[in-house]
XYZ file of C-alpha atoms in Angstrom:
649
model
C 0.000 0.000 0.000
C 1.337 3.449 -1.140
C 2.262 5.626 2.144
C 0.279 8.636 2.124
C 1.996 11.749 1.892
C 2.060 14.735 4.765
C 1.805 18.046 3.329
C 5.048 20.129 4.557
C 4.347 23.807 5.693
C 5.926 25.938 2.899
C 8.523 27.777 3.875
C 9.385 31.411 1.737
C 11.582 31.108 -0.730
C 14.853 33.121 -0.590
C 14.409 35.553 -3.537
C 18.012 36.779 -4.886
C 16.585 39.215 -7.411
C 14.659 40.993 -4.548
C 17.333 41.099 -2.290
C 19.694 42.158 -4.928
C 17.020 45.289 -5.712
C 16.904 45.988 -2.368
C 20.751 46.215 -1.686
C 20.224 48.365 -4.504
C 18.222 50.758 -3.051
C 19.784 50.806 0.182
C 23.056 51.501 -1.780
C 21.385 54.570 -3.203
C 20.478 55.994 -0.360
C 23.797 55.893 1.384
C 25.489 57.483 -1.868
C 23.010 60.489 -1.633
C 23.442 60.766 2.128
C 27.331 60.776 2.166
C 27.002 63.162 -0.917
C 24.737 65.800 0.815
C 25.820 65.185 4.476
C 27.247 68.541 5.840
C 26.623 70.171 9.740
C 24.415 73.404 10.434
C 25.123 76.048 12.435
C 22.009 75.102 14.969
C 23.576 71.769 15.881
C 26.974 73.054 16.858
C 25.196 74.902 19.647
C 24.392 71.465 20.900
C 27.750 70.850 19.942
C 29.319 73.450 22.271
C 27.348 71.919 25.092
C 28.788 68.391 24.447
C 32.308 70.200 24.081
C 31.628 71.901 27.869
C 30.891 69.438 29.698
C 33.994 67.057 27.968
C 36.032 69.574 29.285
C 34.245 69.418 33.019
C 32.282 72.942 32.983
C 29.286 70.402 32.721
C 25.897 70.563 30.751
C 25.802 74.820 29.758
C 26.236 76.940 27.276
C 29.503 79.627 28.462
C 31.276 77.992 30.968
C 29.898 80.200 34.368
C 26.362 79.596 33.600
C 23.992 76.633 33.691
C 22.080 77.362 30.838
C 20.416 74.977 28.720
C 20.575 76.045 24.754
C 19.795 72.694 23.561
C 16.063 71.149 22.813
C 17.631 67.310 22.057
C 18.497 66.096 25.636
C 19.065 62.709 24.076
C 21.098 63.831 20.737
C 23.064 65.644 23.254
C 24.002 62.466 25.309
C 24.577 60.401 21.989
C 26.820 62.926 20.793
C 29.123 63.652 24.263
C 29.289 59.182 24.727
C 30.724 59.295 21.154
C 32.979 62.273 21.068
C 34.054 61.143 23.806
C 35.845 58.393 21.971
C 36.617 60.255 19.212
C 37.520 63.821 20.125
C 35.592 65.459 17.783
C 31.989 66.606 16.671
C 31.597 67.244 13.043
C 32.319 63.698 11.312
C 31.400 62.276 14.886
C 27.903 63.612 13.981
C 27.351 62.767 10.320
C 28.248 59.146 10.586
C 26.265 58.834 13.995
C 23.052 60.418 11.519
C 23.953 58.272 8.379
C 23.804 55.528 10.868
C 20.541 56.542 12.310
C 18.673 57.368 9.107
C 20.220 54.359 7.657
C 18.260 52.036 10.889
C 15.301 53.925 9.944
C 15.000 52.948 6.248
C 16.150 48.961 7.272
C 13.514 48.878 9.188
C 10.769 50.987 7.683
C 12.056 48.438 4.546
C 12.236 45.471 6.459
C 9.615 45.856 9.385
C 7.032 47.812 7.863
C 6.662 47.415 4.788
C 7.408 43.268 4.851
C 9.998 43.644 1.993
C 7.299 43.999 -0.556
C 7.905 46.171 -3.218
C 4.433 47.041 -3.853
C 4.552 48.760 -0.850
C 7.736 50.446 -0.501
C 9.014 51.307 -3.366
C 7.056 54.343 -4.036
C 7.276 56.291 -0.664
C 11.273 54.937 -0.839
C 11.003 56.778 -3.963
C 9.343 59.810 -2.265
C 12.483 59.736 0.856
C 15.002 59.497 -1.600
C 14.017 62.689 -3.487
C 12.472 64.784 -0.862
C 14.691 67.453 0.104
C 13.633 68.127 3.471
C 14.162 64.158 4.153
C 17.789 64.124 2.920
C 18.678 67.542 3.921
C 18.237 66.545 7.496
C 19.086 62.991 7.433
C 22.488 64.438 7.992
C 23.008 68.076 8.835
C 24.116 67.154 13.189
C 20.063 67.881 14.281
C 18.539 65.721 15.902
C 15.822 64.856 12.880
C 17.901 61.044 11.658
C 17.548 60.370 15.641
C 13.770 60.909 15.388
C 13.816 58.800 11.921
C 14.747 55.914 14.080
C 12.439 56.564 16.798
C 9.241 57.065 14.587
C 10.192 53.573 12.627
C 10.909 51.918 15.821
C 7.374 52.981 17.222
C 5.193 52.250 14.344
C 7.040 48.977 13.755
C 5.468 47.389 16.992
C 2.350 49.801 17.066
C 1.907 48.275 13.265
C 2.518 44.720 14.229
C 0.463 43.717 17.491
C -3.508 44.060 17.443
C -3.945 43.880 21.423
C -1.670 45.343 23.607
C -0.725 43.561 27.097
C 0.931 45.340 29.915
C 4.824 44.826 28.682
C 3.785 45.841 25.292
C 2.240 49.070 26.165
C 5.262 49.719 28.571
C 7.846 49.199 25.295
C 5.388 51.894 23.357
C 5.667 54.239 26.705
C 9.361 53.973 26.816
C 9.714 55.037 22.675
C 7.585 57.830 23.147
C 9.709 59.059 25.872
C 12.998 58.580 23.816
C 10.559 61.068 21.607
C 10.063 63.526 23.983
C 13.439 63.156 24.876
C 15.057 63.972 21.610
C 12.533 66.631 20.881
C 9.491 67.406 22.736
C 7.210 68.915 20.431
C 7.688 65.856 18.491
C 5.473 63.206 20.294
C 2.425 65.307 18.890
C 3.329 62.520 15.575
C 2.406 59.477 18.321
C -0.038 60.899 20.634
C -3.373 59.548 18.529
C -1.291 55.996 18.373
C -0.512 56.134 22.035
C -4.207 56.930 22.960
C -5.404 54.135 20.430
C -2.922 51.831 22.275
C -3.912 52.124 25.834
C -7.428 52.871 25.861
C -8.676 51.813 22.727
C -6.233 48.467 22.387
C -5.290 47.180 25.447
C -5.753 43.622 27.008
C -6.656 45.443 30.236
C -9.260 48.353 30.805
C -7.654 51.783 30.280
C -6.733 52.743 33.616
C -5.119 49.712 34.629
C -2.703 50.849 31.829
C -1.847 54.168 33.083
C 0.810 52.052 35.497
C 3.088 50.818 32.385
C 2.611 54.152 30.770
C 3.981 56.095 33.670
C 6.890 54.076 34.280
C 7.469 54.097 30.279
C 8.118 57.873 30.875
C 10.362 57.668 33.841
C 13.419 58.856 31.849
C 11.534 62.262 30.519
C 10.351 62.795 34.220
C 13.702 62.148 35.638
C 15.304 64.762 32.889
C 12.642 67.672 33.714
C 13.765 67.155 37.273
C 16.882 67.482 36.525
C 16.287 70.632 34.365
C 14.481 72.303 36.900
C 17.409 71.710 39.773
C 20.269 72.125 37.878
C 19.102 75.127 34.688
C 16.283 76.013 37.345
C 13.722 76.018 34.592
C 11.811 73.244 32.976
C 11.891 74.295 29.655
C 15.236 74.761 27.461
C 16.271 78.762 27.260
C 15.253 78.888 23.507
C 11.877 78.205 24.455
C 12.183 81.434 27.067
C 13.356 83.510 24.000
C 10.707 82.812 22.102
C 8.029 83.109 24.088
C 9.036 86.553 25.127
C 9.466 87.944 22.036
C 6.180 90.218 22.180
C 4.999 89.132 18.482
C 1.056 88.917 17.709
C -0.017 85.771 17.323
C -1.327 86.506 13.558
C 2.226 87.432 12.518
C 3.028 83.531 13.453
C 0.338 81.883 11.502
C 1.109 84.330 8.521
C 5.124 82.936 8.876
C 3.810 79.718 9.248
C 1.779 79.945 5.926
C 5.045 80.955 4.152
C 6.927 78.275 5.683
C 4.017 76.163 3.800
C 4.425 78.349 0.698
C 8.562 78.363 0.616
C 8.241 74.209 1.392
C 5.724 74.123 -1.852
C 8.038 76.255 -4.149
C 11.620 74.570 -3.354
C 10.559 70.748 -2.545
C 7.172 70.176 -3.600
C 7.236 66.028 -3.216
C 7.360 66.600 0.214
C 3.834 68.289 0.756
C 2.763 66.609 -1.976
C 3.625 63.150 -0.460
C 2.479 64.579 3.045
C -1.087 64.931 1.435
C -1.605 62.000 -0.124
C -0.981 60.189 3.150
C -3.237 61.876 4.925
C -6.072 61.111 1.686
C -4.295 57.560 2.403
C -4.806 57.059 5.855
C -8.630 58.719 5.236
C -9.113 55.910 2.570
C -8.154 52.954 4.636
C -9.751 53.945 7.423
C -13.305 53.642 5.302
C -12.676 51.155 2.976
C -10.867 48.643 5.772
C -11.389 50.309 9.351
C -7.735 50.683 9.675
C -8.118 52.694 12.685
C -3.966 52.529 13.242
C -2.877 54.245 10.300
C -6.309 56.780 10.845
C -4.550 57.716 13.817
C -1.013 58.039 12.271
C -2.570 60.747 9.573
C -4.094 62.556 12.899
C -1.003 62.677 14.588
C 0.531 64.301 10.621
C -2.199 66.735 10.800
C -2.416 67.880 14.093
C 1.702 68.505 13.759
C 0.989 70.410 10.391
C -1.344 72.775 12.647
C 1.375 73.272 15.526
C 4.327 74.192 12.236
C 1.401 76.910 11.727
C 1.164 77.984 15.452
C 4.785 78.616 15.884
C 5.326 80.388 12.417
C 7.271 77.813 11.028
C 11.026 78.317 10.787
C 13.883 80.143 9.021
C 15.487 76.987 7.885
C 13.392 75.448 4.723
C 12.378 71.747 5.037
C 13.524 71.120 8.509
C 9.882 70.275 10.616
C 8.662 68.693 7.390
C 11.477 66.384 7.356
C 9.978 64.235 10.469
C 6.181 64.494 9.109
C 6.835 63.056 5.669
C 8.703 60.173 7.380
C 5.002 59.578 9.078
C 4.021 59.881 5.779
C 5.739 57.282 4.191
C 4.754 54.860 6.751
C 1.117 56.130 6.164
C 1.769 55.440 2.236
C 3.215 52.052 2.861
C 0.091 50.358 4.053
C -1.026 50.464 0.966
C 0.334 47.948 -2.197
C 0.493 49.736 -5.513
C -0.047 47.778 -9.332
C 2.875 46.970 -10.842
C 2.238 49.058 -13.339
C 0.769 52.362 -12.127
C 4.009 52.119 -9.742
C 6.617 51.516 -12.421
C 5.059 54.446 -13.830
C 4.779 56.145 -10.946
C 8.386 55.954 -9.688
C 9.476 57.160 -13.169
C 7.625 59.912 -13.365
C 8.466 61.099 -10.138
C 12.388 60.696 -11.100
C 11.699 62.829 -14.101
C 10.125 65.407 -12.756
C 12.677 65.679 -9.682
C 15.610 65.983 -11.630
C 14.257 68.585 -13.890
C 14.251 71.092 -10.463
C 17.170 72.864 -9.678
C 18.883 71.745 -6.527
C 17.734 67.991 -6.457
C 19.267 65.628 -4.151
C 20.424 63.481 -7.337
C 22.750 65.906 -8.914
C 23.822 67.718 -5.761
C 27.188 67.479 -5.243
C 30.384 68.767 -3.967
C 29.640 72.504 -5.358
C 26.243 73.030 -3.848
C 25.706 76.167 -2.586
C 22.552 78.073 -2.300
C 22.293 81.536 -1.010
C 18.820 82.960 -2.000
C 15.994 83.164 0.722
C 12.431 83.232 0.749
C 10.315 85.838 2.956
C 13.365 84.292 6.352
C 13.227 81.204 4.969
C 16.955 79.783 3.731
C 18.228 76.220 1.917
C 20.889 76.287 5.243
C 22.403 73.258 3.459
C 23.241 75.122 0.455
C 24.135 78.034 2.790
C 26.231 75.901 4.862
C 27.713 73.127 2.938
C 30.505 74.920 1.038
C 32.042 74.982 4.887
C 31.004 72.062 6.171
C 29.973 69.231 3.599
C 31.782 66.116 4.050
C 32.677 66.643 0.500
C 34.054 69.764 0.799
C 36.665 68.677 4.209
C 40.385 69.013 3.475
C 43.685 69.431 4.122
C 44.147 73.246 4.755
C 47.691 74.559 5.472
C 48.477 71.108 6.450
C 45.679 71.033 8.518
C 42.429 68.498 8.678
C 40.010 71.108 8.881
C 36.126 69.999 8.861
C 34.309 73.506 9.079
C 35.969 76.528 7.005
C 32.873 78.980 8.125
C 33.851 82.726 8.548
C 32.290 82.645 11.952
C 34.811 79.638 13.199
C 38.080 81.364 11.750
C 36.566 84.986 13.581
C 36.613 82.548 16.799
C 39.984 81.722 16.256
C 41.200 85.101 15.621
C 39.079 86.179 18.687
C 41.090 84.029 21.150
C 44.434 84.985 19.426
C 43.079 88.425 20.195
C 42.530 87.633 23.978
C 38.480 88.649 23.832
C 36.999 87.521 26.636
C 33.085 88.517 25.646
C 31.451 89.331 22.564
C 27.861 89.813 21.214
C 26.777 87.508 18.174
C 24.020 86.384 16.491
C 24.822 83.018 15.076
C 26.869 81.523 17.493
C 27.068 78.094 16.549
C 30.119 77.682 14.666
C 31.426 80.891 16.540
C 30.409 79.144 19.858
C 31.812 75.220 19.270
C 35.181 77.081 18.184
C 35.131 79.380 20.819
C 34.930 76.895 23.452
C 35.158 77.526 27.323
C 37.579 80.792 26.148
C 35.017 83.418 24.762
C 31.765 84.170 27.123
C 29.039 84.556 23.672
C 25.999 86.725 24.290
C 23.748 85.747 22.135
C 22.028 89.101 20.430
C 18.891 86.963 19.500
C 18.816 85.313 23.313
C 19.080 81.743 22.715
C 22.111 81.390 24.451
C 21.333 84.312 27.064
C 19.049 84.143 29.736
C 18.640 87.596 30.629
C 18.126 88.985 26.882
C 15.507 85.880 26.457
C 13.724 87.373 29.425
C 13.591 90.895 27.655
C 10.902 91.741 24.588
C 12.343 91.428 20.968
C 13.102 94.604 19.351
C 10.274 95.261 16.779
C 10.672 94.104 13.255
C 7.869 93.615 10.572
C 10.052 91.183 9.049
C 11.071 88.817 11.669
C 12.392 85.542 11.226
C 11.455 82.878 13.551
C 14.665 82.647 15.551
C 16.026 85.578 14.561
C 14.221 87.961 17.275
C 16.949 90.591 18.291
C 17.128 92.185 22.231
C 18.353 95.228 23.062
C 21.419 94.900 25.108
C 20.910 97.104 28.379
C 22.960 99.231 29.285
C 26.333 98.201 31.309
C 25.192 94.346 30.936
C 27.946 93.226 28.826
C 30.283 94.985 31.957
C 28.416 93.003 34.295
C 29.194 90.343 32.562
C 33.153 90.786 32.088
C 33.868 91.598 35.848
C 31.215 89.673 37.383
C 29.887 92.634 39.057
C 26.835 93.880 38.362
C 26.919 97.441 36.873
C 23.347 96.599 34.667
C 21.725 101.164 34.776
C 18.438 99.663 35.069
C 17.986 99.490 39.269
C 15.326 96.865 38.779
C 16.633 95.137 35.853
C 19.714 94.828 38.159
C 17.706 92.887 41.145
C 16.220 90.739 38.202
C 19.738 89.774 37.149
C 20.911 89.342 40.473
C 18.551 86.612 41.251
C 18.832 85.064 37.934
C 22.353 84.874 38.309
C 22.090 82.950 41.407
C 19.645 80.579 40.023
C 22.193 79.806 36.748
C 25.771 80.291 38.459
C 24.829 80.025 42.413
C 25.548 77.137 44.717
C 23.420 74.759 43.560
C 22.055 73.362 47.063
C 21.254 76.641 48.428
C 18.119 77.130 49.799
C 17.728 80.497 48.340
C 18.373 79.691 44.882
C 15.463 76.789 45.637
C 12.640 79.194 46.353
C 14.243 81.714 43.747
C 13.658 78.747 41.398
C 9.893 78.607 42.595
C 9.555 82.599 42.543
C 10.734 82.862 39.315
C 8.864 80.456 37.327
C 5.412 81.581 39.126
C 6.821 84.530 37.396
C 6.727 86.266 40.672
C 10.012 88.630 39.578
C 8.237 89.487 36.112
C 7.525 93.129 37.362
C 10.925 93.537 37.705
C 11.269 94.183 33.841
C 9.955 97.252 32.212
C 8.960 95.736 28.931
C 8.367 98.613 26.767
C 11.791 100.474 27.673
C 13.242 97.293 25.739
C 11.598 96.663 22.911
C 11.640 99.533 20.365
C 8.715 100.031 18.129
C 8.213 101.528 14.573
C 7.029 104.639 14.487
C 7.628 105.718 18.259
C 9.576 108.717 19.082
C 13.143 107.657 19.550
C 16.030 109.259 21.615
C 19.193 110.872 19.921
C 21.423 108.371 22.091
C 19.753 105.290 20.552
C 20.693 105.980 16.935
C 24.259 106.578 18.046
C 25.124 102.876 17.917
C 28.015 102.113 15.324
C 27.498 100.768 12.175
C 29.750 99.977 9.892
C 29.269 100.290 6.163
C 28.316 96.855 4.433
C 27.238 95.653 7.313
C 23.773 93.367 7.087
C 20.251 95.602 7.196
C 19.477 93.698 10.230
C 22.265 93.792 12.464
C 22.334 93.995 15.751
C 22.843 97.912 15.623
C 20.791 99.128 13.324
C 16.989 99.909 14.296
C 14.237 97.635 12.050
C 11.543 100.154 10.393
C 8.053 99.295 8.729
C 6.514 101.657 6.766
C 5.159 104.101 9.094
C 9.633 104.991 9.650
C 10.090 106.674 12.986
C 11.033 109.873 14.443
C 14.229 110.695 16.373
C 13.910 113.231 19.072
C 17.376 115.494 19.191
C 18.337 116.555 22.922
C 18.619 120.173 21.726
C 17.813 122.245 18.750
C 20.208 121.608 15.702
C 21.314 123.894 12.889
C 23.461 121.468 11.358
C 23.670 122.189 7.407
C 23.607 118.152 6.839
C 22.319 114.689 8.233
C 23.893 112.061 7.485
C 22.852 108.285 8.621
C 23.630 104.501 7.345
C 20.660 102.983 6.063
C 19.982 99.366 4.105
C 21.273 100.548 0.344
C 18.184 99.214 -1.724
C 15.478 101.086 -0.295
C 14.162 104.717 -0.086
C 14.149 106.947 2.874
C 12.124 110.169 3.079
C 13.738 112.709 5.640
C 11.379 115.112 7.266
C 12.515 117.707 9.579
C 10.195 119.529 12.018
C 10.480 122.061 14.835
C 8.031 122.119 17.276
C 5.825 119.192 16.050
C 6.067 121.681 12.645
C 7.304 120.196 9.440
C 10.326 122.472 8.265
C 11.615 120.806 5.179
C 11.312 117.412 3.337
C 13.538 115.625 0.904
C 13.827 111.571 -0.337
C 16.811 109.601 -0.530
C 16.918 107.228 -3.069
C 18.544 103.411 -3.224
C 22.419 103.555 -3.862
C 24.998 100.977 -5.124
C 26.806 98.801 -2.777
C 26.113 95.811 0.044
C 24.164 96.011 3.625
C 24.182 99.269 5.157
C 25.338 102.623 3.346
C 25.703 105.998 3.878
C 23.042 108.505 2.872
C 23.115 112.158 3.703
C 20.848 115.298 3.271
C 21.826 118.692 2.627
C 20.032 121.196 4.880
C 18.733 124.540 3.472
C 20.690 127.722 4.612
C 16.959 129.194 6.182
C 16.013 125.912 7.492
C 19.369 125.600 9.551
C 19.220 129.139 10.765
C 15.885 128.695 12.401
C 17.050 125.308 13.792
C 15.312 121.948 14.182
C 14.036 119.398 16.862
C 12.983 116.267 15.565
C 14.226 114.356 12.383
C 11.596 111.695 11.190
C 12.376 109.064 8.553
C 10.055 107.361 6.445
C 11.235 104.060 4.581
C 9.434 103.509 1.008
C 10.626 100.967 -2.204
C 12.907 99.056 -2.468
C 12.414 95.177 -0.748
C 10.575 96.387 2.423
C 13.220 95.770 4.285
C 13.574 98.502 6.271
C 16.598 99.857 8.819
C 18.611 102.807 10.089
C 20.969 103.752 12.230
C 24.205 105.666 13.495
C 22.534 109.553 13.020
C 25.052 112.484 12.863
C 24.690 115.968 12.136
């Protein structure tokens, strides 16, 4: 009798043409990645923190105060375990982000989307030529880091149906490495995270709120920390921003732009961001996949926030994080053959047709141009700090050829001890625990992030300038404090104690408390420090020193809309000219008046040259007999960027 046969489970075949196609892939990616890899000014501010407390001045900013300038806690610690083996931050970085978004892709490849090319080959496609995806899959941010988390999440979120107790603990514990790396970011996985434990777990709801809690131990322990050791919960940038004095309509107008500049220099990325949230709309009716509903809530409610906050001055960089979501969204879905050969091939072509595509960047990118604030900082930035671009220079290994690093250098050959800047990244990491940087724009200053932002109708987000008061940076250099301001100075003298006093004293404790119940707010008279267009304006204040060529908007020159503003002269003049520096494309009309009484009028027009120029107006013989009290200036033309500064007559 013929033995019956047992069927034997069928095991998957091991497919070398997919695995070849996929090496293929992955090989792609890593040759765009090491070709556009470079390090932004923003992370070496992180950088300079990592570089402090390697030297033993600890987790700050300058060296004799505990200030934190850094919103990636956990980037942070990544970057000081690492440097601390290899002694260095800019190559340290890239490869620790190659590596990072690399992990991402294996296992958004691998985990999520099973290895099936009908379901990630097109959003691959989509990472591969987004701009905002490679730009800041390198750059030393903290954005590859979140790659990782985000596939790490949705990998188990994706795979289990129920959740028990250990499972909704490992979901906790990502989230927090979220938070940790940047907080605004686990807005991406709240909807998951509420699906999980209330909607999806083994036990009711609130016996999960145990394994959630302890999944967030490490972000509870860290704001502990922050709030002993900084004295604040929240990172100083945070401080400076929400102190700026800007109308809330002025941030949903700059976020709109952001939109707008995204749209016009990397469309596939809010392209691709839409159709995953029609995606995720789609699945959710035609299947009642609730999961990746929830992922295209946790897209769209982070779209609104990029809104709330007005965006940012860097192109791509919050959209990088969302279209990852995205792709994940998209990859829940298998595509025909067909429609995504087609698909894939069309998007190639019409990619590489754009200017600046991550296919054809290479070694000479460089992008100046920028759009309402909004800059390509990787075309900005590369020519100094692409991994391309590193090289022997005077026999030297140099990795960032910025200006701002070689004025560091030249600063500590000069023996400076302080000095005001605005981008202090570079400046800072080169500067080290040498040069005490006060930060014009207050992200690395806690007083000046405690002060209203000067007014400017064309503010960047980041970019919000303080006026220095007077005899600060002298308080500062002696460690005395000389601040003219009597209550100013009592506000500075407590929060000096709370960022450079012994930590264990009592007094600095309920200082802490005092001063985040905002009990020492009255201390600061808010509208003697932030100047306004159109105010009258003291002689003194226009007698900062400007240089010509120097940028509309630095730190000494006075931001105008188009109302101008009036400068009130301590005593009659009968000066036969005024001269002034004022940005060189725009026109200026010059109205002088005596006794609130308009004496003579006469326009300046745009002249040749860079930055700041100088313009000057020839007085008439009767007008300067009779004398004059109040010189107003009225900006018109030009780009409508406005400024003036350094009067004389």
């Amino acid at each position: 009798m013929k033995k019956k046969e047992v069927p034997q489970p069928q095991t998957q075949m091991f497919e070398p043409t997919k695995f070849v196609g996929i090496c293929m892939v992955l090989l792609f990616f890593l040759v765009i990645v090491f070709r556009t890899a470079w390090i932004s000014d923003d992370a070496c501010i992180s950088f300079r923190t990592v570089d402090q407390f390697l030297n033993g001045n600890g987790l700050r900013w300058n060296a004799s105060e505990r200030v934190q300038t850094y919103t990636n806690p956990l980037m942070v610690f990544c970057m000081i375990l690492l440097s601390f083996f290899t002694g260095e931050y800019y190559l340290t970085a890239m490869l620790f982000n190659i590596a990072t978004a690399f992990a991402a892709v294996l296992i958004f490849i691998f985990g999520i989307a099973k290895a099936k090319w009908s379901r990630f080959a097109f959003p691959m496609t989509i990472l591969l030529l987004s701009k905002a995806f490679i730009d800041f899959a390198t750059s030393g941010l903290e954005n590859s880091l979140e790659y990782l988390i985000i596939a790490c999440f949705y990998y188990f979120y994706l795979k289990w149906d129920r959740f028990s107790k250990k499972q909704l603990l490992l979901l906790s514990f990502i989230g927090c490495l979220s938070l940790l790396n940047r907080m605004d970011s686990i807005l991406l996985l709240l909807p998951a995270l509420f699906d999980a434990f209330v909607l999806r777990g083994e036990e009711k709801w609130w016996k999960n709120i145990l394994p959630g809690m302890i999944g967030i131990i490490p972000f509870l322990l860290w704001e502990l920390f922050s709030l002993f050791y900084y004295g604040f919960l929240f990172p100083n940038t945070a401080y400076a921003k929400l102190n700026a004095g800007i109308p809330k309509s002025e941030y949903y107008l700059n976020g709109i732009l952001y939109y707008l500049d995204s749209l016009s220099n990397d469309p596939i990325t809010l392209f691709s961001i839409a159709v995953s949230l029609i995606v995720s709309g789609y699945l959710f009716v035609k299947s009642k996949d609730r999961k990746i509903f929830c992922a295209g809530i946790g897209i769209f409610l982070y779209l609104i926030y990029l809104i709330r906050i007005g965006g940012d001055f860097i192109t791509g960089r919050f959209f990088a994080i969302i279209l990852f979501m995205a792709c994940i969204t998209i990859s829940r879905m298998e595509f025909n053959r067909k429609l995504l050969v087609i698909s894939v091939c069309l998007m190639f072509f019409v990619t590489n047709t754009m200017p600046n595509n991550n296919i054809t960047s290479g070694r000479d990118y460089a992008i100046g141009d920028h759009f309402n604030g909004i800059g390509d900082y990787r075309g900005v930035r590369y020519p100094s700090t692409g991994l391309l671009r590193l090289g022997r220079y005077n026999d030297k290994f140099v990795t960032n050829t910025h200006q701002f690093a070689k004025d560091a250098e030249s600063d500590i050959i000069e023996g400076k001890k302080v000095v005001v800047k605005t981008g202090i990244g570079y400046y800072g990491l080169t500067a080290g625990d040498k040069i005490h940087v006060v930060d014009r724009v207050a992200l690395g200053d806690p007083l000046l992030a405690r002060l209203p932002s000067k007014y400017n109708p064309t503010w960047r987000v980041a970019h919000l300038y303080r006026q220095i008061p007077e005899g600060y940076l002298e308080t500062v250099e002696s460690g005395i404090n000389q601040i003219a301001d009597p209550q100013l100075a009592e506000y500075y003298d407590v929060l000096h104690n709370i960022i450079s006093g012994d930590l264990f004293s009592w007094e600095r404790m309920e200082q802490i408390v005092k001063m985040n119940l905002g009990m020492y707010d009255h201390l600061i008279d808010v509208e003697r420090y932030r100047q306004k267009a159109g105010e009258i304006m003291s002689e003194e204040e226009m007698q900062r020193i400007i240089n010509p060529g120097e940028a509309w908007d630095n730190p000494n020159a006075w931001i105008l809309d188009e109302s101008g503003t009036s400068i009130h002269l301590d005593q009659l003049a009968h000066a036969k000219t005024v001269s002034f520096l004022a940005d060189n494309n725009d026109s200026y009309k010059i109205v002088l008046s005596k006794n609130e009484q308009i004496l003579y009028e006469q326009s300046t027009e745009p002249i040749d040259g860079d930055g700041m120029q100088p313009r000057e107006v020839k007085v008439p013989d009767d007008i300067s007999s009779q004398g004059f009290d109040t010189i107003t200036v009225i900006p018109f033309g030009g780009d409508q960027k406005y400024s003036i500064g350094y009067l004389q007559y």
